Amino acid sequence: MLSSSREDKNGAASSIAADVAIKLVSAIPNALLKPFILDLSHALSCLLPARQIQISVACATALNLIISNVPSKSEEALWEILKKSEVVLHLIGIIRDFSGAVNPVECIQPLFSLLSTILCRWPLSRFPVWSDAKLMEALYDIYVKPDFSVRAEVLKLYSAIALCGIGAKKLLEHGEGILLEMVECMGQSRPHHVRIEAFRLAQCIVINEETGLKRMSSCCEPVVKAIINAIDECSLQPEIVTNQQTCLLEEASRLVALITRWAGQHHNYFWKHGIDRALLCLLLGKCPKQLYEGILSLEDEIHIVRDGLKSNYFPGLRVYIWEILGWLATNFNEDVYLKKSSNRLLIDVLLSCACLEFTELFMGWRQICQSDVVNASKNESILRAIMMMIYSPSNYIASKTTSMLTKMLEPNKSYLRDFRHTLTGISCGIISGMPNILLVANLLCLICCVGLPQYTMWDKNAECRKAIVSFVKWCLSNEVHFDRVSYSPHLHFNFHERACCQGPSKEWEGRDVLLLYSFVGLAELIQLGSLTNERDTSFLSIGFTEDELISQLQDICSGCYAPGLKWYAAHILSLLGFYGFPSKFGNKIGRALEGCAYSDIRFIHTNGKSLNVHGVILAARCASLLPPNWLPVNEKDPNYSSFTDKNSSVKTQKEVCLSSHVDDDAMAKLLEYVYRGYLQAGEELAKKLRSLAKHCRIQTLVHILCRRRPKWGTPFPIFNLVAALGPVGHHFSDIILEAKSTKQTSWKCDFCALYVPHMHVHKVILWLSCDYLRALLQSGMKESHSEIIKVPVSWEAMVKLVEWFYSDKLPDPPSECLWHNMDDQEKMNELQSYVELCWLAEFWFLEDLQEVCLNLIVACLEIAHHLSVSVLQMAGDFSLWKLAEIAADFIAPLYSQLRNCGDLEALDERLLSMIRAASIRLSQEGN
């Protein structure tokens, strides 16, 4: 019927066919409809761009119903149909054109809805939407209109766009208008479905702290007020709350959980506007009057809390409440939040709620959760919240929590037995196949116990200590990787797993949750030992020698792990006398301390000892060590008088006499941290160093020297010298790198009058980063005295090379939306600079750089196989035979097809032979 309607020039027939399709899709069960989904979708997609808007609307309605219920196995095939039919482009065109039409916009609501559904489900569909400036303007014009039914659809569409990190940036580039309208839509006077969509949009915006939360700062307090108002309003009469109000509460609570995981001013706003009162209303129904009348005893608090929790209001929100409480405890500011006694009482009762919930769960663990995956998933959030409260940076939160739990828990050491047996059984291989959530729950319970004052009484024989150490050993020896999202359903929000272009994952706990939590326990055990003995770590021998543990912790700090795991590895190292943040790049830069090549500052102690250092490294890592108001003149300045002997690697140095209060050993260790990011020191020297680090305002070093617990959510410190490439480092520049000729017709430098592409860099960094350049600079030949080194690669490649020298990192090529929407020539242009660097790395002896470049190229070829022939040709031009073999392996499965269509004719015989050999290997492996 639909096939004939496409050929029928009479729009009425097409309209009838589309209406019938809606009725069929609505009435027929999915199981019966499944065999016809793709054919029906193809027909409707072809009808969508009809001239009559009612036909387009009917087709959009039917397609939306199909897509909303399509099984995951059919998603890829359905996307191919939508892509070939250019459904997204047609929807963009219709909406864009209709926005200025006379007809009311609500006529095309189904088109908005279909576009939102497609964008949510298929990330590759988002680029054409957020990159269309006219469409974005049209959407904003519709968005600010007073019709809330249409505004809800635009909010949905904005949420789908914001699932793409770049799309979120594009939305926020429109200025504060979108955010202010979003806040206005959260208001109490708006329909519930509009408010729900506004909260969902805010969730999508704050997925990423950098692109979302920071840009929302201008309207952060209004957002917080809207959230608190929604919670207060819906929890006033919990007995008669509607389904829509429950949904509104869930979206508001999920938004709070997302926002509070980041530190910032918004925490002050939440406490200012009564987050404690709001959460208590959700837990207890209403805040009892006693909470506003004065001081309560702990017994009275427990009585009030127990009665309130039994009422079991909003049970589905408990997981969000505990999630929120954990983050609030982590970021609690005592100086701000405890000014009023009423505040203190509300906070105490809120903590009592969590402690009582934990106590009842803990005391009935064997009966409730030991083998119940569903209950364990629900209870994970309270276990984690209690852990974050016990180990909170706030002394008030930590002491209150441990005090309450000490009184609530019966003095019975049998609590620990089940958890200990579980972890020991897993470590020894006796227990296997236990669900991840039960592993996590047992571990969290034991970690919470370790933080309580009565732990040492419970574990007199150190059985739990042995269990945790053995479990750490087991985690380090086994590849057990999973994240919280895999076992905590409440962390999922609408299409969370389909977000794109968000940059590297910044989840603090990452995919090594078991190892992270076991590190938390291990750190507390070492800390407990240091309180009773002089750094007693003999118990570590249960799992490994101390040297083995130190080596593995250093590897974690310098490896590609989540920030939380790296922080706790660094924390444990500090408890063992190693302070800082080990990194491969730090080890490289640290070699500059071993010799005085290109040093331009000499620190002189009162005892005559001296230290040669480099101004550029101090400027990038600790500018407070530079002499006051001192900036060395630059060679490009008109008043420059050379302080470098061109025939020597030793500069004329600025001498700085240090105060007699500066300990020479502490100063040496401070410089070791500045250069390496890491140091070893005994207790006495660490105390002196702490004082010096405070004076120099190196907060990360002060934190680690004080052996404070890592604050949950804090970014891991990154060691690099990229700041030296900016204005602060230019003052110390003593050489120029010049790129090969570029296609650019004009060139302008911010620092000098040279008209060719170049960068101002530093000999000491080149000397440390590249054996070839070190040999060149020390050779005594003509090139070693030149002020310019010519680099035989393009400007784009040289920029990446310099970033590698100053950070040990290469910028990634465009990915996800940007990559998939580039044409083949644009993609090859991006890959060319990495191929050039591969070639340069080969004869500049930069093996690590070459490996990284190869991995990046391979990653691109894995999602764009058809580029393999061009990459093979480029590899042949540069005589990069390893890369050529990799490209040949990608071509091998398509060898016959490419040969028959003539796509390989441009390749020379050597490259063709490599493809044939790869094809033969592939066929032999298949046989």
CSV table of N, CA, C and O in Angstrom, one decimal, residues 25-120:
chain,number,residue,atom,x,y,z
A,25,VAL,N,1.1,0.6,13.5
A,25,VAL,CA,2.3,0.6,14.4
A,25,VAL,C,1.8,0.7,15.9
A,25,VAL,O,2.3,0.1,16.8
A,26,SER,N,0.7,1.5,16.1
A,26,SER,CA,0.2,1.6,17.5
A,26,SER,C,-0.6,0.4,17.9
A,26,SER,O,-0.5,0.1,19.1
A,27,ALA,N,-1.2,-0.3,17.0
A,27,ALA,CA,-2.1,-1.4,17.4
A,27,ALA,C,-1.5,-2.8,17.4
A,27,ALA,O,-1.7,-3.6,18.3
A,28,ILE,N,-0.6,-3.0,16.5
A,28,ILE,CA,0.0,-4.3,16.3
A,28,ILE,C,1.2,-4.5,17.3
A,28,ILE,O,2.0,-3.7,17.5
A,29,PRO,N,1.2,-5.6,18.1
A,29,PRO,CA,2.3,-5.9,19.0
A,29,PRO,C,3.6,-5.9,18.3
A,29,PRO,O,3.7,-6.3,17.2
A,30,ASN,N,4.6,-5.5,19.1
A,30,ASN,CA,6.0,-5.4,18.5
A,30,ASN,C,6.5,-6.7,17.9
A,30,ASN,O,7.2,-6.7,16.9
A,31,ALA,N,6.1,-7.8,18.6
A,31,ALA,CA,6.6,-9.1,18.1
A,31,ALA,C,6.1,-9.4,16.7
A,31,ALA,O,6.8,-10.0,15.9
A,32,LEU,N,4.8,-9.1,16.4
A,32,LEU,CA,4.2,-9.3,15.1
A,32,LEU,C,4.8,-8.3,14.1
A,32,LEU,O,4.9,-8.6,12.9
A,33,LEU,N,5.1,-7.1,14.6
A,33,LEU,CA,5.5,-6.0,13.7
A,33,LEU,C,7.0,-6.2,13.3
A,33,LEU,O,7.4,-5.6,12.2
A,34,LYS,N,7.7,-6.9,14.1
A,34,LYS,CA,9.2,-6.9,13.9
A,34,LYS,C,9.7,-7.3,12.5
A,34,LYS,O,10.6,-6.6,12.0
A,35,PRO,N,9.1,-8.3,11.8
A,35,PRO,CA,9.6,-8.6,10.5
A,35,PRO,C,9.4,-7.5,9.4
A,35,PRO,O,10.1,-7.5,8.4
A,36,PHE,N,8.5,-6.6,9.7
A,36,PHE,CA,8.2,-5.5,8.7
A,36,PHE,C,8.8,-4.2,9.1
A,36,PHE,O,8.5,-3.2,8.4
A,37,ILE,N,9.5,-4.1,10.2
A,37,ILE,CA,9.9,-2.8,10.7
A,37,ILE,C,10.8,-2.0,9.7
A,37,ILE,O,10.6,-0.8,9.4
A,38,LEU,N,11.8,-2.7,9.1
A,38,LEU,CA,12.7,-2.1,8.2
A,38,LEU,C,12.0,-1.6,6.9
A,38,LEU,O,12.3,-0.5,6.4
A,39,ASP,N,11.2,-2.5,6.3
A,39,ASP,CA,10.4,-2.1,5.1
A,39,ASP,C,9.5,-0.9,5.4
A,39,ASP,O,9.4,0.1,4.6
A,40,LEU,N,8.8,-1.0,6.5
A,40,LEU,CA,7.9,0.1,6.8
A,40,LEU,C,8.7,1.4,7.1
A,40,LEU,O,8.2,2.5,6.6
A,41,SER,N,9.8,1.3,7.7
A,41,SER,CA,10.6,2.5,8.0
A,41,SER,C,11.1,3.1,6.7
A,41,SER,O,11.2,4.4,6.6
A,42,HIS,N,11.5,2.3,5.8
A,42,HIS,CA,12.0,2.8,4.5
A,42,HIS,C,10.9,3.6,3.8
A,42,HIS,O,11.2,4.7,3.2
A,43,ALA,N,9.7,3.0,3.7
A,43,ALA,CA,8.6,3.6,3.0
A,43,ALA,C,8.3,5.0,3.7
A,43,ALA,O,8.1,6.0,3.0
A,44,LEU,N,8.2,5.0,5.0
A,44,LEU,CA,7.9,6.2,5.7
A,44,LEU,C,9.0,7.3,5.5
A,44,LEU,O,8.7,8.5,5.4
A,45,SER,N,10.2,6.8,5.5
A,45,SER,CA,11.3,7.8,5.4
A,45,SER,C,11.3,8.5,4.0
A,45,SER,O,11.6,9.6,3.9
A,46,CYS,N,10.9,7.7,3.0
A,46,CYS,CA,10.8,8.3,1.6
A,46,CYS,C,9.6,9.2,1.5
A,46,CYS,O,9.7,10.2,0.7
A,47,LEU,N,8.6,9.0,2.3
A,47,LEU,CA,7.4,9.9,2.3
A,47,LEU,C,7.6,11.2,3.1
A,47,LEU,O,6.9,12.2,2.9
A,48,LEU,N,8.5,11.1,4.0
A,48,LEU,CA,8.7,12.2,5.0
A,48,LEU,C,8.8,13.6,4.3
A,48,LEU,O,8.2,14.6,4.7
A,49,PRO,N,9.7,13.8,3.3
A,49,PRO,CA,9.8,15.1,2.7
A,49,PRO,C,8.7,15.5,1.7
A,49,PRO,O,8.9,16.3,0.8
A,50,ALA,N,7.5,15.0,2.0
A,50,ALA,CA,6.4,15.4,1.1
A,50,ALA,C,6.1,16.8,1.2
A,50,ALA,O,6.4,17.5,2.2
A,51,ARG,N,5.4,17.4,0.1
A,51,ARG,CA,5.1,18.8,0.1
A,51,ARG,C,4.1,19.2,1.1
A,51,ARG,O,4.0,20.3,1.6
A,52,GLN,N,3.2,18.3,1.4
A,52,GLN,CA,2.1,18.6,2.3
A,52,GLN,C,2.5,18.3,3.7
A,52,GLN,O,2.9,17.1,4.0
A,53,ILE,N,2.5,19.3,4.6
A,53,ILE,CA,3.0,19.1,5.9
A,53,ILE,C,2.3,18.1,6.7
A,53,ILE,O,3.0,17.4,7.5
A,54,GLN,N,1.0,17.8,6.4
A,54,GLN,CA,0.3,16.8,7.2
A,54,GLN,C,0.8,15.4,6.9
A,54,GLN,O,0.8,14.6,7.8
A,55,ILE,N,1.3,15.2,5.7
A,55,ILE,CA,1.9,13.9,5.4
A,55,ILE,C,3.2,13.7,6.1
A,55,ILE,O,3.5,12.7,6.7
A,56,SER,N,4.1,14.8,6.1
A,56,SER,CA,5.3,14.7,6.9
A,56,SER,C,5.1,14.5,8.4
A,56,SER,O,5.8,13.7,9.0
A,57,VAL,N,4.1,15.1,8.9
A,57,VAL,CA,3.8,15.0,10.3
A,57,VAL,C,3.3,13.5,10.6
A,57,VAL,O,3.7,12.9,11.6
A,58,ALA,N,2.5,13.0,9.8
A,58,ALA,CA,2.0,11.6,10.0
A,58,ALA,C,3.1,10.6,9.9
A,58,ALA,O,3.2,9.7,10.7
A,59,CYS,N,4.0,10.8,8.9
A,59,CYS,CA,5.2,9.9,8.7
A,59,CYS,C,6.1,10.0,9.9
A,59,CYS,O,6.6,9.0,10.4
A,60,ALA,N,6.3,11.2,10.4
A,60,ALA,CA,7.2,11.4,11.6
A,60,ALA,C,6.6,10.7,12.8
A,60,ALA,O,7.3,10.1,13.6
A,61,THR,N,5.3,10.8,13.0
A,61,THR,CA,4.6,10.2,14.1
A,61,THR,C,4.8,8.7,14.1
A,61,THR,O,5.2,8.0,15.1
A,62,ALA,N,4.6,8.1,12.9
A,62,ALA,CA,4.7,6.6,12.7
A,62,ALA,C,6.2,6.2,12.9
A,62,ALA,O,6.5,5.2,13.6
A,63,LEU,N,7.1,6.9,12.3
A,63,LEU,CA,8.6,6.6,12.5
A,63,LEU,C,9.0,6.7,14.0
A,63,LEU,O,9.8,5.9,14.4
A,64,ASN,N,8.5,7.7,14.7
A,64,ASN,CA,8.8,7.9,16.1
A,64,ASN,C,8.4,6.7,16.9
A,64,ASN,O,9.1,6.2,17.8
A,65,LEU,N,7.2,6.2,16.6
A,65,LEU,CA,6.7,5.0,17.3
A,65,LEU,C,7.6,3.8,17.0
A,65,LEU,O,7.9,3.0,17.9
A,66,ILE,N,8.0,3.6,15.8
A,66,ILE,CA,8.8,2.5,15.4
A,66,ILE,C,10.2,2.6,16.1
A,66,ILE,O,10.6,1.6,16.7
A,67,ILE,N,10.8,3.7,16.0
A,67,ILE,CA,12.2,3.9,16.6
A,67,ILE,C,12.1,3.7,18.1
A,67,ILE,O,13.1,3.1,18.6
A,68,SER,N,11.1,4.2,18.7
A,68,SER,CA,11.0,4.1,20.2
A,68,SER,C,10.9,2.7,20.7
A,68,SER,O,11.3,2.3,21.8
A,69,ASN,N,10.5,1.7,19.8
A,69,ASN,CA,10.3,0.3,20.2
A,69,ASN,C,11.2,-0.6,19.4
A,69,ASN,O,11.1,-1.8,19.5
A,70,VAL,N,12.1,-0.1,18.6
A,70,VAL,CA,13.0,-0.9,17.8
A,70,VAL,C,13.9,-1.8,18.6
A,70,VAL,O,14.5,-1.2,19.6
A,71,PRO,N,14.1,-3.1,18.4
A,71,PRO,CA,15.0,-3.9,19.1
A,71,PRO,C,16.5,-3.5,18.8
A,71,PRO,O,16.7,-3.0,17.7
A,72,SER,N,17.3,-3.7,19.7
A,72,SER,CA,18.7,-3.2,19.6
A,72,SER,C,19.4,-3.9,18.4
A,72,SER,O,20.3,-3.3,17.7
A,73,LYS,N,19.0,-5.1,18.0
A,73,LYS,CA,19.6,-5.8,16.9
A,73,LYS,C,19.3,-5.2,15.6
A,73,LYS,O,20.1,-5.3,14.6
A,74,SER,N,18.2,-4.4,15.5
A,74,SER,CA,17.8,-3.8,14.3
A,74,SER,C,18.3,-2.3,14.2
A,74,SER,O,18.0,-1.7,13.1
A,75,GLU,N,18.9,-1.8,15.2
A,75,GLU,CA,19.2,-0.4,15.2
A,75,GLU,C,20.2,0.0,14.1
A,75,GLU,O,20.0,1.0,13.4
A,76,GLU,N,21.2,-0.8,13.8
A,76,GLU,CA,22.2,-0.5,12.8
A,76,GLU,C,21.5,-0.4,11.4
A,76,GLU,O,21.8,0.5,10.7
A,77,ALA,N,20.7,-1.4,11.1
A,77,ALA,CA,20.1,-1.5,9.8
A,77,ALA,C,19.1,-0.3,9.7
A,77,ALA,O,19.0,0.3,8.6
A,78,LEU,N,18.4,0.0,10.7
A,78,LEU,CA,17.4,1.1,10.7
A,78,LEU,C,18.2,2.4,10.5
A,78,LEU,O,17.7,3.3,9.7
A,79,TRP,N,19.3,2.6,11.1
A,79,TRP,CA,20.1,3.8,11.0
A,79,TRP,C,20.5,4.0,9.5
A,79,TRP,O,20.5,5.1,9.0
A,80,GLU,N,20.9,2.9,8.9
A,80,GLU,CA,21.3,2.9,7.5
A,80,GLU,C,20.2,3.4,6.6
A,80,GLU,O,20.4,4.2,5.6
A,81,ILE,N,19.0,3.0,6.9
A,81,ILE,CA,17.8,3.4,6.1
A,81,ILE,C,17.6,4.9,6.3
A,81,ILE,O,17.4,5.7,5.4
A,82,LEU,N,17.6,5.4,7.6
A,82,LEU,CA,17.4,6.8,7.9
A,82,LEU,C,18.5,7.7,7.2
A,82,LEU,O,18.2,8.8,6.8
A,83,LYS,N,19.7,7.1,7.2
A,83,LYS,CA,20.9,7.9,6.7
A,83,LYS,C,20.7,8.0,5.2
A,83,LYS,O,20.9,9.1,4.6
A,84,LYS,N,20.4,6.9,4.5
A,84,LYS,CA,20.3,6.9,3.0
A,84,LYS,C,19.1,7.8,2.6
A,84,LYS,O,19.1,8.4,1.5
A,85,SER,N,18.1,7.8,3.4
A,85,SER,CA,16.9,8.6,3.1
A,85,SER,C,17.0,10.0,3.5
A,85,SER,O,16.1,10.9,3.3
A,86,GLU,N,18.2,10.4,4.1
A,86,GLU,CA,18.5,11.7,4.6
A,86,GLU,C,17.3,12.3,5.5
A,86,GLU,O,17.0,13.5,5.4
A,87,VAL,N,16.8,11.4,6.4
A,87,VAL,CA,15.7,11.9,7.2
A,87,VAL,C,16.1,13.0,8.1
A,87,VAL,O,15.3,14.0,8.2
A,88,VAL,N,17.3,13.0,8.7
A,88,VAL,CA,17.7,14.1,9.6
A,88,VAL,C,17.8,15.4,8.8
A,88,VAL,O,17.3,16.5,9.3
A,89,LEU,N,18.3,15.4,7.6
A,89,LEU,CA,18.5,16.6,6.8
A,89,LEU,C,17.1,17.1,6.4
A,89,LEU,O,16.8,18.4,6.4
A,90,HIS,N,16.2,16.2,6.1
A,90,HIS,CA,14.8,16.7,5.7
A,90,HIS,C,14.1,17.3,6.9
A,90,HIS,O,13.4,18.3,6.8
A,91,LEU,N,14.3,16.7,8.1
A,91,LEU,CA,13.6,17.2,9.3
A,91,LEU,C,14.2,18.6,9.6
A,91,LEU,O,13.5,19.6,10.0
A,92,ILE,N,15.5,18.8,9.5
A,92,ILE,CA,16.2,20.1,9.7
A,92,ILE,C,15.6,21.1,8.7
A,92,ILE,O,15.2,22.2,9.1
A,93,GLY,N,15.4,20.7,7.5
A,93,GLY,CA,14.9,21.7,6.5
A,93,GLY,C,13.5,22.1,6.8
A,93,GLY,O,13.1,23.3,6.7
A,94,ILE,N,12.6,21.1,7.1
A,94,ILE,CA,11.2,21.4,7.4
A,94,ILE,C,11.1,22.3,8.6
A,94,ILE,O,10.4,23.3,8.6
A,95,ILE,N,11.8,22.0,9.7
A,95,ILE,CA,11.7,22.8,10.9
A,95,ILE,C,12.3,24.2,10.7
A,95,ILE,O,11.7,25.2,11.1
A,96,ARG,N,13.4,24.3,10.0
A,96,ARG,CA,14.0,25.6,9.7
A,96,ARG,C,13.1,26.5,8.9
A,96,ARG,O,12.9,27.7,9.1
A,97,ASP,N,12.5,25.9,7.8
A,97,ASP,CA,11.6,26.7,7.0
A,97,ASP,C,10.3,27.0,7.7
A,97,ASP,O,9.7,28.1,7.5
A,98,PHE,N,9.8,26.1,8.5
A,98,PHE,CA,8.5,26.3,9.1
A,98,PHE,C,8.5,27.3,10.2
A,98,PHE,O,7.5,27.9,10.6
A,99,SER,N,9.7,27.6,10.8
A,99,SER,CA,9.8,28.5,11.9
A,99,SER,C,9.4,29.9,11.6
A,99,SER,O,8.9,30.6,12.4
A,100,GLY,N,9.5,30.3,10.3
A,100,GLY,CA,9.1,31.6,9.9
A,100,GLY,C,7.8,31.6,9.2
A,100,GLY,O,7.4,32.7,8.7
A,101,ALA,N,7.1,30.5,9.2
A,101,ALA,CA,5.8,30.4,8.5
A,101,ALA,C,4.7,31.0,9.4
A,101,ALA,O,4.8,31.2,10.6
A,102,VAL,N,3.6,31.2,8.7
A,102,VAL,CA,2.4,31.8,9.4
A,102,VAL,C,1.7,30.7,10.3
A,102,VAL,O,1.2,31.1,11.4
A,103,ASN,N,1.8,29.5,9.9
A,103,ASN,CA,1.1,28.4,10.6
A,103,ASN,C,1.7,28.3,12.0
A,103,ASN,O,2.9,28.5,12.2
A,104,PRO,N,0.9,27.9,13.0
A,104,PRO,CA,1.4,27.7,14.3
A,104,PRO,C,2.5,26.6,14.4
A,104,PRO,O,2.3,25.6,13.7
A,105,VAL,N,3.5,26.8,15.2
A,105,VAL,CA,4.6,25.8,15.3
A,105,VAL,C,4.2,24.5,15.8
A,105,VAL,O,4.7,23.4,15.5
A,106,GLU,N,3.1,24.5,16.7
A,106,GLU,CA,2.7,23.2,17.3
A,106,GLU,C,2.2,22.2,16.2
A,106,GLU,O,2.2,21.0,16.5
A,107,CYS,N,2.0,22.7,15.0
A,107,CYS,CA,1.6,21.7,13.9
A,107,CYS,C,2.7,20.7,13.7
A,107,CYS,O,2.4,19.6,13.2
A,108,ILE,N,3.9,21.1,13.9
A,108,ILE,CA,5.0,20.2,13.5
A,108,ILE,C,5.7,19.6,14.8
A,108,ILE,O,6.8,19.2,14.7
A,109,GLN,N,5.0,19.5,15.9
A,109,GLN,CA,5.6,18.9,17.1
A,109,GLN,C,6.1,17.5,16.9
A,109,GLN,O,7.2,17.1,17.4
A,110,PRO,N,5.4,16.7,16.1
A,110,PRO,CA,5.9,15.3,15.9
A,110,PRO,C,7.3,15.3,15.1
A,110,PRO,O,8.0,14.4,15.3
A,111,LEU,N,7.5,16.4,14.4
A,111,LEU,CA,8.9,16.4,13.7
A,111,LEU,C,10.0,16.7,14.7
A,111,LEU,O,11.0,16.1,14.6
A,112,PHE,N,9.7,17.6,15.7
A,112,PHE,CA,10.6,17.8,16.8
A,112,PHE,C,10.9,16.5,17.5
A,112,PHE,O,12.0,16.2,17.8
A,113,SER,N,9.8,15.8,17.8
A,113,SER,CA,9.9,14.6,18.6
A,113,SER,C,10.7,13.5,17.9
A,113,SER,O,11.5,12.9,18.5
A,114,LEU,N,10.5,13.4,16.6
A,114,LEU,CA,11.2,12.4,15.8
A,114,LEU,C,12.7,12.7,15.8
A,114,LEU,O,13.5,11.9,16.0
A,115,LEU,N,13.0,14.0,15.6
A,115,LEU,CA,14.4,14.4,15.5
A,115,LEU,C,15.1,14.2,16.9
A,115,LEU,O,16.2,13.7,16.9
A,116,SER,N,14.4,14.5,17.9
A,116,SER,CA,14.9,14.2,19.3
A,116,SER,C,15.2,12.7,19.5
A,116,SER,O,16.3,12.3,20.0
A,117,THR,N,14.3,11.9,19.1
A,117,THR,CA,14.4,10.4,19.2
A,117,THR,C,15.6,9.9,18.5
A,117,THR,O,16.4,9.1,19.0
A,118,ILE,N,15.8,10.4,17.2
A,118,ILE,CA,16.9,10.0,16.4
A,118,ILE,C,18.2,10.4,17.0
A,118,ILE,O,19.2,9.6,17.1
A,119,LEU,N,18.3,11.7,17.5
A,119,LEU,CA,19.5,12.2,18.0
A,119,LEU,C,19.9,11.5,19.3
A,119,LEU,O,21.1,11.2,19.6
A,120,CYS,N,18.9,11.1,20.1
A,120,CYS,CA,19.2,10.4,21.4
A,120,CYS,C,19.8,9.0,21.1
A,120,CYS,O,20.7,8.5,21.7
